[in-house]
Amino acid sequence: MPQVVSNLWFAEQAREAVEFYVSVIPDSKIGRTTILPAETPSGPPGSVELIEFTLGDQAFLAMKAGPLDSFNHSFSIAILLDSQTEIDWIWDAFLANGGTPEACGWLKDRWGLSWQIVPRALSEMVADSDRERAKRVTEVMLGMVKIDLAALERAFNG
């Protein structure tokens, strides 16, 4: 069965980023690290580092290979959480590490990667068959920076 792995290209500091991610996100770990022994378009032998890691049950590969393209909002990593305590802890950890808050539960980490720190229940609420309930939740969420689960639940329940 094929495995799908998301690749993250870092100009530098890939190791620091990965170590931070696995320290904040439960059930995460760093796997194998490989230093490419050959000349690449990114530089001489030894200049490209590949770091395999998992965040929860999702596989990633971080590559430190010099500047190419910056991260942007077209790719983000969503962390689906069950409680406000989890949301607060992870949100605060990213901000304390140089992250920047954005809207609707989004933030950018200090390396420019976009993250969505959101409750698992949010997707169920906005997909609810009662479209008025879904609309209320969506409108409340759109006014938030960090997600407030209790406020979403109040909107959902009317």
Tab-separated table of N, CA and C in Angstrom:
chain	number	residue	atom	x	y	z
A	1	MET	N	0.853	-1.177	0.000
A	1	MET	CA	0.000	0.000	0.000
A	1	MET	C	0.898	1.238	0.000
A	2	PRO	N	0.620	2.222	-0.850
A	2	PRO	CA	1.461	3.411	-0.903
A	2	PRO	C	1.371	4.239	0.376
A	3	GLN	N	2.436	4.931	0.674
A	3	GLN	CA	2.444	5.850	1.803
A	3	GLN	C	2.538	7.262	1.248
A	4	VAL	N	1.763	8.169	1.809
A	4	VAL	CA	1.785	9.561	1.394
A	4	VAL	C	2.545	10.351	2.460
A	5	VAL	N	3.540	11.112	2.014
A	5	VAL	CA	4.376	11.887	2.916
A	5	VAL	C	4.395	13.335	2.428
A	6	SER	N	4.093	14.267	3.309
A	6	SER	CA	4.175	15.686	2.962
A	6	SER	C	5.617	16.147	3.144
A	7	ASN	N	6.125	16.865	2.151
A	7	ASN	CA	7.495	17.362	2.178
A	7	ASN	C	7.508	18.854	2.470
A	8	LEU	N	8.389	19.256	3.371
A	8	LEU	CA	8.524	20.661	3.754
A	8	LEU	C	9.954	21.098	3.454
A	9	TRP	N	10.120	22.066	2.556
A	9	TRP	CA	11.442	22.548	2.157
A	9	TRP	C	11.789	23.774	2.983
A	10	PHE	N	12.835	23.676	3.751
A	10	PHE	CA	13.329	24.775	4.571
A	10	PHE	C	14.626	25.306	3.971
A	11	ALA	N	14.776	26.614	3.935
A	11	ALA	CA	16.038	27.204	3.505
A	11	ALA	C	17.119	26.831	4.518
A	12	GLU	N	16.772	26.885	5.782
A	12	GLU	CA	17.674	26.537	6.883
A	12	GLU	C	16.813	26.212	8.089
A	13	GLN	N	17.413	25.814	9.165
A	13	GLN	CA	16.757	25.540	10.441
A	13	GLN	C	15.693	24.443	10.385
A	14	ALA	N	15.810	23.510	9.461
A	14	ALA	CA	14.848	22.407	9.403
A	14	ALA	C	14.874	21.600	10.693
A	15	ARG	N	16.060	21.302	11.185
A	15	ARG	CA	16.188	20.511	12.419
A	15	ARG	C	15.503	21.224	13.579
A	16	GLU	N	15.733	22.531	13.741
A	16	GLU	CA	15.112	23.288	14.828
A	16	GLU	C	13.587	23.266	14.713
A	17	ALA	N	13.084	23.416	13.489
A	17	ALA	CA	11.638	23.391	13.275
A	17	ALA	C	11.055	22.034	13.663
A	18	VAL	N	11.658	20.964	13.164
A	18	VAL	CA	11.147	19.619	13.443
A	18	VAL	C	11.202	19.326	14.944
A	19	GLU	N	12.298	19.678	15.586
A	19	GLU	CA	12.393	19.447	17.032
A	19	GLU	C	11.306	20.201	17.782
A	20	PHE	N	10.999	21.416	17.346
A	20	PHE	CA	9.919	22.169	17.979
A	20	PHE	C	8.579	21.483	17.732
A	21	TYR	N	8.267	21.139	16.495
A	21	TYR	CA	6.982	20.518	16.173
A	21	TYR	C	6.742	19.258	17.005
A	22	VAL	N	7.733	18.376	17.071
A	22	VAL	CA	7.517	17.124	17.808
A	22	VAL	C	7.469	17.347	19.317
A	23	SER	N	8.033	18.452	19.799
A	23	SER	CA	7.952	18.741	21.234
A	23	SER	C	6.579	19.279	21.639
A	24	VAL	N	5.844	19.835	20.678
A	24	VAL	CA	4.562	20.466	20.980
A	24	VAL	C	3.375	19.568	20.645
A	25	ILE	N	3.472	18.806	19.597
A	25	ILE	CA	2.340	18.011	19.120
A	25	ILE	C	2.447	16.590	19.681
A	26	PRO	N	1.445	16.176	20.467
A	26	PRO	CA	1.493	14.839	21.084
A	26	PRO	C	1.632	13.723	20.049
A	27	ASP	N	2.211	12.620	20.488
A	27	ASP	CA	2.382	11.422	19.667
A	27	ASP	C	3.179	11.698	18.391
A	28	SER	N	4.201	12.521	18.504
A	28	SER	CA	5.041	12.867	17.367
A	28	SER	C	6.473	12.430	17.643
A	29	LYS	N	7.229	12.184	16.573
A	29	LYS	CA	8.620	11.753	16.769
A	29	LYS	C	9.444	12.019	15.522
A	30	ILE	N	10.739	12.127	15.763
A	30	ILE	CA	11.707	12.256	14.682
A	30	ILE	C	12.195	10.861	14.330
A	31	GLY	N	12.265	10.583	13.044
A	31	GLY	CA	12.788	9.305	12.573
A	31	GLY	C	14.200	9.473	12.051
A	32	ARG	N	14.430	8.966	10.884
A	32	ARG	CA	15.765	8.954	10.286
A	32	ARG	C	16.160	10.335	9.766
A	33	THR	N	17.437	10.647	9.911
A	33	THR	CA	18.023	11.842	9.311
A	33	THR	C	19.076	11.387	8.309
A	34	THR	N	19.040	11.995	7.127
A	34	THR	CA	19.986	11.653	6.072
A	34	THR	C	20.650	12.924	5.570
A	35	ILE	N	21.954	12.900	5.475
A	35	ILE	CA	22.717	13.987	4.864
A	35	ILE	C	23.106	13.499	3.467
A	36	LEU	N	22.714	14.246	2.431
A	36	LEU	CA	23.021	13.804	1.070
A	36	LEU	C	24.518	13.922	0.809
A	37	PRO	N	25.144	12.829	0.357
A	37	PRO	CA	26.594	12.802	0.197
A	37	PRO	C	27.086	13.302	-1.159
A	38	ALA	N	26.182	13.790	-1.979
A	38	ALA	CA	26.571	14.205	-3.329
A	38	ALA	C	26.265	15.685	-3.550
A	39	GLU	N	26.901	16.244	-4.536
A	39	GLU	CA	26.620	17.610	-4.977
A	39	GLU	C	25.179	17.648	-5.489
A	40	THR	N	24.426	18.668	-5.094
A	40	THR	CA	23.045	18.842	-5.561
A	40	THR	C	22.891	20.279	-6.069
A	41	PRO	N	21.792	20.591	-6.726
A	41	PRO	CA	21.565	21.981	-7.112
A	41	PRO	C	21.535	22.931	-5.906
A	42	SER	N	21.317	22.380	-4.708
A	42	SER	CA	21.276	23.196	-3.492
A	42	SER	C	22.652	23.431	-2.873
A	43	GLY	N	23.664	22.673	-3.298
A	43	GLY	CA	24.986	22.899	-2.726
A	43	GLY	C	25.878	21.682	-2.774
A	44	PRO	N	27.017	21.797	-2.101
A	44	PRO	CA	28.016	20.722	-2.114
A	44	PRO	C	27.580	19.517	-1.283
A	45	PRO	N	28.318	18.422	-1.379
A	45	PRO	CA	28.016	17.258	-0.556
A	45	PRO	C	27.904	17.660	0.919
A	46	GLY	N	26.879	17.115	1.592
A	46	GLY	CA	26.677	17.412	3.005
A	46	GLY	C	25.830	18.631	3.293
A	47	SER	N	25.445	19.386	2.260
A	47	SER	CA	24.685	20.619	2.508
A	47	SER	C	23.175	20.399	2.575
A	48	VAL	N	22.688	19.255	2.128
A	48	VAL	CA	21.256	18.968	2.154
A	48	VAL	C	20.980	17.919	3.230
A	49	GLU	N	20.062	18.256	4.135
A	49	GLU	CA	19.685	17.360	5.228
A	49	GLU	C	18.209	16.988	5.072
A	50	LEU	N	17.911	15.692	5.172
A	50	LEU	CA	16.539	15.184	5.110
A	50	LEU	C	16.190	14.621	6.479
A	51	ILE	N	15.048	15.064	7.023
A	51	ILE	CA	14.626	14.622	8.354
A	51	ILE	C	13.224	14.032	8.240
A	52	GLU	N	13.102	12.742	8.515
A	52	GLU	CA	11.802	12.078	8.520
A	52	GLU	C	11.192	12.245	9.904
A	53	PHE	N	9.896	12.590	9.953
A	53	PHE	CA	9.236	12.746	11.240
A	53	PHE	C	7.745	12.540	11.079
A	54	THR	N	7.085	12.295	12.208
A	54	THR	CA	5.632	12.178	12.206
A	54	THR	C	5.060	13.168	13.208
A	55	LEU	N	3.932	13.716	12.845
A	55	LEU	CA	3.134	14.557	13.733
A	55	LEU	C	1.815	13.828	13.901
A	56	GLY	N	1.556	13.321	15.107
A	56	GLY	CA	0.411	12.435	15.284
A	56	GLY	C	0.633	11.215	14.408
A	57	ASP	N	-0.296	10.967	13.494
A	57	ASP	CA	-0.154	9.810	12.599
A	57	ASP	C	0.208	10.213	11.173
A	58	GLN	N	0.612	11.464	10.972
A	58	GLN	CA	0.926	11.967	9.630
A	58	GLN	C	2.440	11.998	9.417
A	59	ALA	N	2.883	11.430	8.304
A	59	ALA	CA	4.313	11.397	7.973
A	59	ALA	C	4.724	12.651	7.219
A	60	PHE	N	5.921	13.161	7.562
A	60	PHE	CA	6.493	14.336	6.915
A	60	PHE	C	7.964	14.087	6.632
A	61	LEU	N	8.488	14.857	5.694
A	61	LEU	CA	9.910	14.905	5.434
A	61	LEU	C	10.298	16.375	5.381
A	62	ALA	N	11.184	16.780	6.269
A	62	ALA	CA	11.719	18.147	6.236
A	62	ALA	C	13.045	18.096	5.508
A	63	MET	N	13.231	19.056	4.627
A	63	MET	CA	14.459	19.116	3.859
A	63	MET	C	15.085	20.492	4.049
A	64	LYS	N	16.308	20.499	4.559
A	64	LYS	CA	17.083	21.748	4.625
A	64	LYS	C	17.937	21.758	3.373
A	65	ALA	N	17.588	22.651	2.447
A	65	ALA	CA	18.263	22.622	1.146
A	65	ALA	C	18.453	24.012	0.558
A	66	GLY	N	18.494	25.028	1.400
A	66	GLY	CA	18.707	26.382	0.898
A	66	GLY	C	17.434	27.010	0.374
A	67	PRO	N	17.490	28.283	0.037
A	67	PRO	CA	16.294	29.006	-0.389
A	67	PRO	C	15.772	28.512	-1.740
A	68	LEU	N	14.473	28.429	-1.823
A	68	LEU	CA	13.792	28.129	-3.093
A	68	LEU	C	12.501	28.919	-3.082
A	69	ASP	N	11.429	28.325	-2.593
A	69	ASP	CA	10.144	29.015	-2.463
A	69	ASP	C	9.804	29.125	-0.995
A	70	SER	N	9.173	30.226	-0.630
A	70	SER	CA	8.720	30.399	0.747
A	70	SER	C	7.419	29.635	0.955
A	71	PHE	N	7.169	29.271	2.212
A	71	PHE	CA	5.865	28.698	2.541
A	71	PHE	C	4.802	29.771	2.307
A	72	ASN	N	3.583	29.332	1.993
A	72	ASN	CA	2.460	30.264	1.872
A	72	ASN	C	1.178	29.560	2.284
A	73	HIS	N	0.062	30.280	2.241
A	73	HIS	CA	-1.213	29.731	2.716
A	73	HIS	C	-1.775	28.603	1.853
A	74	SER	N	-1.179	28.357	0.692
A	74	SER	CA	-1.719	27.280	-0.141
A	74	SER	C	-1.431	25.900	0.447
A	75	PHE	N	-0.540	25.850	1.449
A	75	PHE	CA	-0.304	24.611	2.183
A	75	PHE	C	-0.288	24.954	3.664
A	76	SER	N	-1.066	24.226	4.441
A	76	SER	CA	-1.054	24.408	5.886
A	76	SER	C	-1.210	23.044	6.540
A	77	ILE	N	-0.861	23.003	7.803
A	77	ILE	CA	-1.028	21.784	8.581
A	77	ILE	C	-2.102	22.061	9.622
A	78	ALA	N	-3.154	21.252	9.628
A	78	ALA	CA	-4.239	21.404	10.600
A	78	ALA	C	-4.001	20.431	11.752
A	79	ILE	N	-4.142	20.952	12.953
A	79	ILE	CA	-4.085	20.118	14.149
A	79	ILE	C	-5.489	20.123	14.726
A	80	LEU	N	-6.135	18.968	14.702
A	80	LEU	CA	-7.507	18.825	15.189
A	80	LEU	C	-7.462	18.360	16.635
A	81	LEU	N	-8.055	19.138	17.516
A	81	LEU	CA	-7.948	18.900	18.955
A	81	LEU	C	-9.324	18.745	19.585
A	82	ASP	N	-9.351	18.125	20.753
A	82	ASP	CA	-10.627	17.822	21.405
A	82	ASP	C	-11.035	18.809	22.488
A	83	SER	N	-10.122	19.634	22.977
A	83	SER	CA	-10.471	20.508	24.099
A	83	SER	C	-9.846	21.886	23.947
A	84	GLN	N	-10.420	22.840	24.674
A	84	GLN	CA	-9.862	24.183	24.682
A	84	GLN	C	-8.482	24.190	25.324
A	85	THR	N	-8.273	23.349	26.300
A	85	THR	CA	-6.964	23.260	26.952
A	85	THR	C	-5.885	22.887	25.935
A	86	GLU	N	-6.173	21.904	25.073
A	86	GLU	CA	-5.215	21.499	24.039
A	86	GLU	C	-4.991	22.630	23.035
A	87	ILE	N	-6.084	23.273	22.618
A	87	ILE	CA	-5.978	24.393	21.672
A	87	ILE	C	-5.094	25.485	22.265
A	88	ASP	N	-5.385	25.874	23.504
A	88	ASP	CA	-4.619	26.941	24.160
A	88	ASP	C	-3.149	26.576	24.277
A	89	TRP	N	-2.849	25.347	24.686
A	89	TRP	CA	-1.466	24.937	24.917
A	89	TRP	C	-0.658	24.988	23.624
A	90	ILE	N	-1.202	24.406	22.550
A	90	ILE	CA	-0.464	24.374	21.281
A	90	ILE	C	-0.380	25.772	20.672
A	91	TRP	N	-1.483	26.516	20.693
A	91	TRP	CA	-1.490	27.892	20.174
A	91	TRP	C	-0.426	28.728	20.891
A	92	ASP	N	-0.454	28.684	22.207
A	92	ASP	CA	0.482	29.481	23.007
A	92	ASP	C	1.927	29.058	22.766
A	93	ALA	N	2.169	27.757	22.590
A	93	ALA	CA	3.528	27.274	22.339
A	93	ALA	C	4.060	27.812	21.012
A	94	PHE	N	3.225	27.816	19.985
A	94	PHE	CA	3.657	28.342	18.683
A	94	PHE	C	3.939	29.841	18.771
A	95	LEU	N	3.071	30.586	19.450
A	95	LEU	CA	3.295	32.026	19.572
A	95	LEU	C	4.540	32.319	20.398
A	96	ALA	N	4.761	31.577	21.473
A	96	ALA	CA	5.936	31.780	22.319
A	96	ALA	C	7.230	31.462	21.563
A	97	ASN	N	7.136	30.666	20.520
A	97	ASN	CA	8.295	30.292	19.720
A	97	ASN	C	8.449	31.178	18.480
A	98	GLY	N	7.804	32.343	18.484
A	98	GLY	CA	7.969	33.284	17.379
A	98	GLY	C	6.888	33.250	16.331
A	99	GLY	N	5.799	32.510	16.591
A	99	GLY	CA	4.699	32.458	15.641
A	99	GLY	C	3.900	33.746	15.630
A	100	THR	N	3.075	33.898	14.595
A	100	THR	CA	2.241	35.080	14.422
A	100	THR	C	0.786	34.649	14.258
A	101	PRO	N	-0.117	35.163	15.101
A	101	PRO	CA	-1.524	34.777	14.966
A	101	PRO	C	-2.142	35.372	13.706
A	102	GLU	N	-3.070	34.637	13.150
A	102	GLU	CA	-3.833	35.117	12.009
A	102	GLU	C	-5.305	34.965	12.366
A	103	ALA	N	-6.169	34.794	11.416
A	103	ALA	CA	-7.605	34.698	11.670
A	103	ALA	C	-8.073	33.252	11.664
A	104	CYS	N	-9.188	33.008	12.329
A	104	CYS	CA	-9.921	31.742	12.233
A	104	CYS	C	-9.123	30.520	12.666
A	105	GLY	N	-8.275	30.672	13.688
A	105	GLY	CA	-7.495	29.548	14.169
A	105	GLY	C	-6.205	29.307	13.409
A	106	TRP	N	-5.853	30.185	12.480
A	106	TRP	CA	-4.623	30.052	11.713
A	106	TRP	C	-3.517	30.836	12.398
A	107	LEU	N	-2.301	30.328	12.235
A	107	LEU	CA	-1.116	31.089	12.629
A	107	LEU	C	0.021	30.691	11.706
A	108	LYS	N	1.030	31.528	11.672
A	108	LYS	CA	2.264	31.197	10.958
A	108	LYS	C	3.337	30.971	12.007
A	109	ASP	N	4.098	29.893	11.846
A	109	ASP	CA	5.199	29.671	12.779
A	109	ASP	C	6.382	30.552	12.385
A	110	ARG	N	7.422	30.520	13.172
A	110	ARG	CA	8.545	31.431	12.922
A	110	ARG	C	9.295	31.125	11.635
A	111	TRP	N	9.037	29.955	11.030
A	111	TRP	CA	9.654	29.593	9.761
A	111	TRP	C	8.741	29.919	8.580
A	112	GLY	N	7.554	30.472	8.858
A	112	GLY	CA	6.631	30.871	7.800
A	112	GLY	C	5.604	29.834	7.398
A	113	LEU	N	5.602	28.667	8.055
A	113	LEU	CA	4.643	27.608	7.732
A	113	LEU	C	3.302	27.915	8.403
A	114	SER	N	2.220	27.751	7.664
A	114	SER	CA	0.878	28.024	8.185
A	114	SER	C	0.302	26.793	8.877
A	115	TRP	N	-0.343	27.032	10.008
A	115	TRP	CA	-0.970	25.999	10.824
A	115	TRP	C	-2.398	26.410	11.135
A	116	GLN	N	-3.277	25.430	11.233
A	116	GLN	CA	-4.639	25.639	11.711
A	116	GLN	C	-4.775	24.860	13.019
A	117	ILE	N	-5.004	25.586	14.105
A	117	ILE	CA	-5.141	24.975	15.426
A	117	ILE	C	-6.635	25.031	15.750
A	118	VAL	N	-7.338	23.938	15.512
A	118	VAL	CA	-8.797	23.964	15.551
A	118	VAL	C	-9.378	22.755	16.285
A	119	PRO	N	-10.578	22.922	16.813
A	119	PRO	CA	-11.239	21.775	17.450
A	119	PRO	C	-11.723	20.782	16.400
A	120	ARG	N	-11.602	19.520	16.724
A	120	ARG	CA	-12.073	18.455	15.842
A	120	ARG	C	-13.562	18.646	15.509
A	121	ALA	N	-14.332	19.152	16.474
A	121	ALA	CA	-15.783	19.308	16.298
A	121	ALA	C	-16.152	20.375	15.277
A	122	LEU	N	-15.245	21.280	14.963
A	122	LEU	CA	-15.588	22.379	14.052
A	122	LEU	C	-16.056	21.873	12.693
A	123	SER	N	-15.384	20.894	12.118
A	123	SER	CA	-15.785	20.413	10.793
A	123	SER	C	-17.174	19.789	10.820
A	124	GLU	N	-17.523	19.130	11.925
A	124	GLU	CA	-18.870	18.565	12.049
A	124	GLU	C	-19.916	19.677	12.172
A	125	MET	N	-19.594	20.702	12.926
A	125	MET	CA	-20.537	21.817	13.114
A	125	MET	C	-20.820	22.535	11.796
A	126	VAL	N	-19.779	22.849	11.026
A	126	VAL	CA	-20.013	23.594	9.777
A	126	VAL	C	-20.641	22.726	8.692
A	127	ALA	N	-20.553	21.394	8.844
A	127	ALA	CA	-21.176	20.487	7.877
A	127	ALA	C	-22.559	20.026	8.321
A	128	ASP	N	-23.044	20.504	9.463
A	128	ASP	CA	-24.328	20.061	9.996
A	128	ASP	C	-25.444	20.255	8.978
A	129	SER	N	-26.387	19.329	8.948
A	129	SER	CA	-27.494	19.421	7.987
A	129	SER	C	-28.414	20.606	8.276
A	130	ASP	N	-28.433	21.082	9.506
A	130	ASP	CA	-29.173	22.303	9.839
A	130	ASP	C	-28.278	23.477	9.442
A	131	ARG	N	-28.521	24.013	8.266
A	131	ARG	CA	-27.638	25.022	7.702
A	131	ARG	C	-27.650	26.323	8.502
A	132	GLU	N	-28.711	26.591	9.263
A	132	GLU	CA	-28.726	27.786	10.110
A	132	GLU	C	-27.728	27.623	11.263
A	133	ARG	N	-27.681	26.445	11.855
A	133	ARG	CA	-26.690	26.172	12.910
A	133	ARG	C	-25.277	26.315	12.340
A	134	ALA	N	-25.065	25.725	11.164
A	134	ALA	CA	-23.752	25.789	10.517
A	134	ALA	C	-23.370	27.239	10.217
A	135	LYS	N	-24.337	28.028	9.798
A	135	LYS	CA	-24.070	29.439	9.492
A	135	LYS	C	-23.664	30.203	10.749
A	136	ARG	N	-24.379	29.977	11.853
A	136	ARG	CA	-24.034	30.668	13.104
A	136	ARG	C	-22.612	30.343	13.540
A	137	VAL	N	-22.251	29.075	13.481
A	137	VAL	CA	-20.900	28.662	13.870
A	137	VAL	C	-19.866	29.315	12.954
A	138	THR	N	-20.128	29.283	11.660
A	138	THR	CA	-19.187	29.857	10.697
A	138	THR	C	-18.995	31.345	10.943
A	139	GLU	N	-20.090	32.055	11.171
A	139	GLU	CA	-19.988	33.502	11.404
A	139	GLU	C	-19.205	33.805	12.678
A	140	VAL	N	-19.421	33.028	13.732
A	140	VAL	CA	-18.678	33.241	14.974
A	140	VAL	C	-17.199	32.920	14.757
A	141	MET	N	-16.917	31.810	14.085
A	141	MET	CA	-15.531	31.415	13.824
A	141	MET	C	-14.806	32.474	13.003
A	142	LEU	N	-15.464	33.067	12.041
A	142	LEU	CA	-14.837	34.068	11.183
A	142	LEU	C	-14.423	35.323	11.960
A	143	GLY	N	-15.009	35.548	13.123
A	143	GLY	CA	-14.639	36.692	13.953
A	143	GLY	C	-13.535	36.388	14.953
A	144	MET	N	-13.037	35.171	14.962
A	144	MET	CA	-12.031	34.761	15.946
A	144	MET	C	-10.625	34.840	15.369
A	145	VAL	N	-9.665	34.942	16.258
A	145	VAL	CA	-8.261	34.710	15.912
A	145	VAL	C	-7.949	33.320	16.443
A	146	LYS	N	-7.698	33.175	17.750
A	146	LYS	CA	-7.591	31.831	18.338
A	146	LYS	C	-9.008	31.310	18.525
A	147	ILE	N	-9.222	30.056	18.230
A	147	ILE	CA	-10.554	29.463	18.328
A	147	ILE	C	-10.969	29.299	19.787
A	148	ASP	N	-12.205	29.685	20.061
A	148	ASP	CA	-12.837	29.529	21.372
A	148	ASP	C	-13.927	28.475	21.206
A	149	LEU	N	-13.637	27.250	21.639
A	149	LEU	CA	-14.555	26.125	21.453
A	149	LEU	C	-15.899	26.366	22.117
A	150	ALA	N	-15.917	26.921	23.325
A	150	ALA	CA	-17.184	27.168	24.026
A	150	ALA	C	-18.063	28.150	23.242
A	151	ALA	N	-17.454	29.169	22.639
A	151	ALA	CA	-18.228	30.134	21.838
A	151	ALA	C	-18.801	29.465	20.593
A	152	LEU	N	-18.035	28.572	19.982
A	152	LEU	CA	-18.562	27.833	18.816
A	152	LEU	C	-19.738	26.947	19.239
A	153	GLU	N	-19.606	26.279	20.361
A	153	GLU	CA	-20.689	25.413	20.840
A	153	GLU	C	-21.938	26.226	21.155
A	154	ARG	N	-21.763	27.397	21.759
A	154	ARG	CA	-22.917	28.267	22.049
A	154	ARG	C	-23.606	28.690	20.744
A	155	ALA	N	-22.846	29.066	19.763
A	155	ALA	CA	-23.417	29.459	18.460
A	155	ALA	C	-24.130	28.275	17.819
A	156	PHE	N	-23.528	27.114	17.883
A	156	PHE	CA	-24.111	25.924	17.287
A	156	PHE	C	-25.447	25.573	17.945
A	157	ASN	N	-25.485	25.695	19.262
A	157	ASN	CA	-26.696	25.336	20.010
A	157	ASN	C	-27.731	26.451	20.055
A	158	GLY	N	-27.406	27.575	19.488
A	158	GLY	CA	-28.374	28.671	19.370
A	158	GLY	C	-28.485	29.469	20.641
